[in-house]
Amino acid sequence: MTVSIPLVALLGVALVIALRFLGLRLWQAIVCTLFGFLLAATALAPDIRHVLTGLMDLITGR
C-alpha cells in the first residue's frame, strides 16, 4: 500500500487527539497499540491490508 506512512501518521494524530480530548487513558492506548501489532502478525493481516487498500482506492478515485 503506497499510502501506509501517511495513514500511520493520520492514525497517530487520531490517537493523540483521543488521549488529550476524548479521555482515552494511556494504558488503553497501549493496549490498542499492542493489539494492532499482534493483529498484524496474524493470518488476517493480508485481508485487512486488502480492505484498507480498497478503501483508499475508493476515496482517491483510482
GROMACS .gro file of N, CA and C in nm:
model
  186
    1MET      N    1   0.085  -0.117   0.000
    1MET     CA    2   0.000   0.000   0.000
    1MET      C    3   0.090   0.123   0.000
    2THR      N    4   0.071   0.211  -0.093
    2THR     CA    5   0.158   0.327  -0.107
    2THR      C    6   0.126   0.439  -0.009
    3VAL      N    7   0.012   0.436   0.054
    3VAL     CA    8  -0.025   0.542   0.148
    3VAL      C    9  -0.009   0.499   0.293
    4SER      N   10   0.072   0.398   0.318
    4SER     CA   11   0.082   0.343   0.453
    4SER      C   12   0.144   0.442   0.552
    5ILE      N   13   0.246   0.516   0.511
    5ILE     CA   14   0.308   0.610   0.605
    5ILE      C   15   0.213   0.725   0.638
    6PRO      N   16   0.147   0.788   0.539
    6PRO     CA   17   0.050   0.891   0.576
    6PRO      C   18  -0.066   0.836   0.660
    7LEU      N   19  -0.108   0.713   0.632
    7LEU     CA   20  -0.215   0.653   0.710
    7LEU      C   21  -0.170   0.632   0.854
    8VAL      N   22  -0.046   0.589   0.873
    8VAL     CA   23   0.008   0.572   1.008
    8VAL      C   24   0.014   0.707   1.079
    9ALA      N   25   0.056   0.810   1.007
    9ALA     CA   26   0.062   0.944   1.068
    9ALA      C   27  -0.078   0.992   1.106
   10LEU      N   28  -0.175   0.968   1.019
   10LEU     CA   29  -0.313   1.009   1.048
   10LEU      C   30  -0.367   0.935   1.171
   11LEU      N   31  -0.340   0.806   1.180
   11LEU     CA   32  -0.385   0.731   1.296
   11LEU      C   33  -0.311   0.774   1.423
   12GLY      N   34  -0.186   0.813   1.409
   12GLY     CA   35  -0.112   0.866   1.524
   12GLY      C   36  -0.172   0.996   1.575
   13VAL      N   37  -0.210   1.083   1.482
   13VAL     CA   38  -0.276   1.208   1.521
   13VAL      C   39  -0.409   1.178   1.589
   14ALA      N   40  -0.485   1.083   1.535
   14ALA     CA   41  -0.612   1.046   1.596
   14ALA      C   42  -0.590   0.993   1.737
   15LEU      N   43  -0.482   0.918   1.758
   15LEU     CA   44  -0.452   0.865   1.891
   15LEU      C   45  -0.419   0.978   1.988
   16VAL      N   46  -0.341   1.074   1.943
   16VAL     CA   47  -0.307   1.188   2.030
   16VAL      C   48  -0.432   1.267   2.065
   17ILE      N   49  -0.520   1.288   1.968
   17ILE     CA   50  -0.645   1.359   1.995
   17ILE      C   51  -0.730   1.282   2.094
   18ALA      N   52  -0.737   1.151   2.077
   18ALA     CA   53  -0.815   1.069   2.169
   18ALA      C   54  -0.756   1.074   2.309
   19LEU      N   55  -0.624   1.075   2.319
   19LEU     CA   56  -0.560   1.084   2.451
   19LEU      C   57  -0.588   1.217   2.519
   20ARG      N   58  -0.582   1.325   2.441
   20ARG     CA   59  -0.595   1.459   2.500
   20ARG      C   60  -0.738   1.502   2.522
   21PHE      N   61  -0.826   1.475   2.427
   21PHE     CA   62  -0.959   1.536   2.431
   21PHE      C   63  -1.074   1.438   2.456
   22LEU      N   64  -1.055   1.312   2.429
   22LEU     CA   65  -1.165   1.217   2.445
   22LEU      C   66  -1.155   1.134   2.573
   23GLY      N   67  -1.054   1.158   2.651
   23GLY     CA   68  -1.042   1.089   2.778
   23GLY      C   69  -0.986   0.948   2.768
   24LEU      N   70  -0.921   0.917   2.657
   24LEU     CA   71  -0.857   0.786   2.645
   24LEU      C   72  -0.737   0.783   2.739
   25ARG      N   73  -0.732   0.681   2.819
   25ARG     CA   74  -0.621   0.670   2.914
   25ARG      C   75  -0.501   0.608   2.845
   26LEU      N   76  -0.384   0.635   2.899
   26LEU     CA   77  -0.260   0.587   2.839
   26LEU      C   78  -0.257   0.435   2.830
   27TRP      N   79  -0.303   0.367   2.934
   27TRP     CA   80  -0.298   0.221   2.931
   27TRP      C   81  -0.392   0.167   2.824
   28GLN      N   82  -0.503   0.236   2.796
   28GLN     CA   83  -0.593   0.192   2.691
   28GLN      C   84  -0.528   0.209   2.553
   29ALA      N   85  -0.457   0.319   2.536
   29ALA     CA   86  -0.386   0.342   2.410
   29ALA      C   87  -0.277   0.238   2.390
   30ILE      N   88  -0.208   0.201   2.496
   30ILE     CA   89  -0.104   0.098   2.486
   30ILE      C   90  -0.165  -0.036   2.450
   31VAL      N   91  -0.278  -0.071   2.510
   31VAL     CA   92  -0.345  -0.197   2.478
   31VAL      C   93  -0.388  -0.198   2.331
   32CYS      N   94  -0.443  -0.087   2.283
   32CYS     CA   95  -0.484  -0.080   2.142
   32CYS      C   96  -0.365  -0.093   2.048
   33THR      N   97  -0.254  -0.029   2.083
   33THR     CA   98  -0.133  -0.038   2.001
   33THR      C   99  -0.079  -0.180   1.999
   34LEU      N  100  -0.073  -0.244   2.113
   34LEU     CA  101  -0.026  -0.382   2.118
   34LEU      C  102  -0.118  -0.475   2.040
   35PHE      N  103  -0.248  -0.451   2.048
   35PHE     CA  104  -0.344  -0.530   1.971
   35PHE      C  105  -0.317  -0.514   1.821
   36GLY      N  106  -0.288  -0.392   1.778
   36GLY     CA  107  -0.258  -0.369   1.637
   36GLY      C  108  -0.133  -0.443   1.593
   37PHE      N  109  -0.029  -0.441   1.674
   37PHE     CA  110   0.094  -0.515   1.639
   37PHE      C  111   0.067  -0.665   1.633
   38LEU      N  112  -0.006  -0.717   1.728
   38LEU     CA  113  -0.036  -0.859   1.728
   38LEU      C  114  -0.128  -0.898   1.613
   39LEU      N  115  -0.223  -0.812   1.580
   39LEU     CA  116  -0.313  -0.837   1.468
   39LEU      C  117  -0.237  -0.839   1.336
   40ALA      N  118  -0.134  -0.757   1.325
   40ALA     CA  119  -0.054  -0.752   1.203
   40ALA      C  120   0.024  -0.882   1.182
   41ALA      N  121   0.043  -0.960   1.287
   41ALA     CA  122   0.118  -1.084   1.277
   41ALA      C  123   0.028  -1.205   1.253
   42THR      N  124  -0.103  -1.184   1.242
   42THR     CA  125  -0.195  -1.297   1.224
   42THR      C  126  -0.220  -1.322   1.076
   43ALA      N  127  -0.298  -1.425   1.049
   43ALA     CA  128  -0.335  -1.459   0.912
   43ALA      C  129  -0.434  -1.358   0.854
   44LEU      N  130  -0.495  -1.275   0.936
   44LEU     CA  131  -0.589  -1.174   0.888
   44LEU      C  132  -0.520  -1.050   0.832
   45ALA      N  133  -0.391  -1.035   0.855
   45ALA     CA  134  -0.320  -0.914   0.813
   45ALA      C  135  -0.333  -0.888   0.662
   46PRO      N  136  -0.316  -0.987   0.573
   46PRO     CA  137  -0.332  -0.958   0.430
   46PRO      C  138  -0.473  -0.914   0.394
   47ASP      N  139  -0.573  -0.971   0.459
   47ASP     CA  140  -0.712  -0.932   0.432
   47ASP      C  141  -0.739  -0.789   0.478
   48ILE      N  142  -0.687  -0.753   0.592
   48ILE     CA  143  -0.704  -0.617   0.643
   48ILE      C  144  -0.634  -0.518   0.551
   49ARG      N  145  -0.514  -0.552   0.506
   49ARG     CA  146  -0.442  -0.466   0.413
   49ARG      C  147  -0.518  -0.451   0.282
   50HIS      N  148  -0.578  -0.560   0.235
   50HIS     CA  149  -0.656  -0.556   0.111
   50HIS      C  150  -0.779  -0.464   0.127
   51VAL      N  151  -0.847  -0.473   0.239
   51VAL     CA  152  -0.964  -0.387   0.264
   51VAL      C  153  -0.921  -0.241   0.273
   52LEU      N  154  -0.812  -0.213   0.343
   52LEU     CA  155  -0.764  -0.076   0.354
   52LEU      C  156  -0.722  -0.020   0.218
   53THR      N  157  -0.656  -0.103   0.138
   53THR     CA  158  -0.618  -0.060   0.004
   53THR      C  159  -0.741  -0.030  -0.081
   54GLY      N  160  -0.842  -0.115  -0.071
   54GLY     CA  161  -0.966  -0.092  -0.144
   54GLY      C  162  -1.035   0.036  -0.101
   55LEU      N  163  -1.037   0.063   0.029
   55LEU     CA  164  -1.097   0.186   0.079
   55LEU      C  165  -1.020   0.309   0.031
   56MET      N  166  -0.888   0.301   0.033
   56MET     CA  167  -0.808   0.414  -0.012
   56MET      C  168  -0.826   0.436  -0.162
   57ASP      N  169  -0.838   0.329  -0.238
   57ASP     CA  170  -0.864   0.342  -0.381
   57ASP      C  171  -1.001   0.405  -0.406
   58LEU      N  172  -1.097   0.368  -0.325
   58LEU     CA  173  -1.232   0.424  -0.337
   58LEU      C  174  -1.231   0.574  -0.305
   59ILE      N  175  -1.159   0.611  -0.200
   59ILE     CA  176  -1.152   0.751  -0.159
   59ILE      C  177  -1.076   0.835  -0.262
   60THR      N  178  -0.965   0.783  -0.311
   60THR     CA  179  -0.883   0.861  -0.404
   60THR      C  180  -0.933   0.853  -0.547
   61GLY      N  181  -1.027   0.764  -0.576
   61GLY     CA  182  -1.085   0.755  -0.709
   61GLY      C  183  -1.002   0.679  -0.810
   62ARG      N  184  -0.921   0.588  -0.765
   62ARG     CA  185  -0.839   0.508  -0.857
   62ARG      C  186  -0.918   0.399  -0.922
   0.00000   0.00000   0.00000
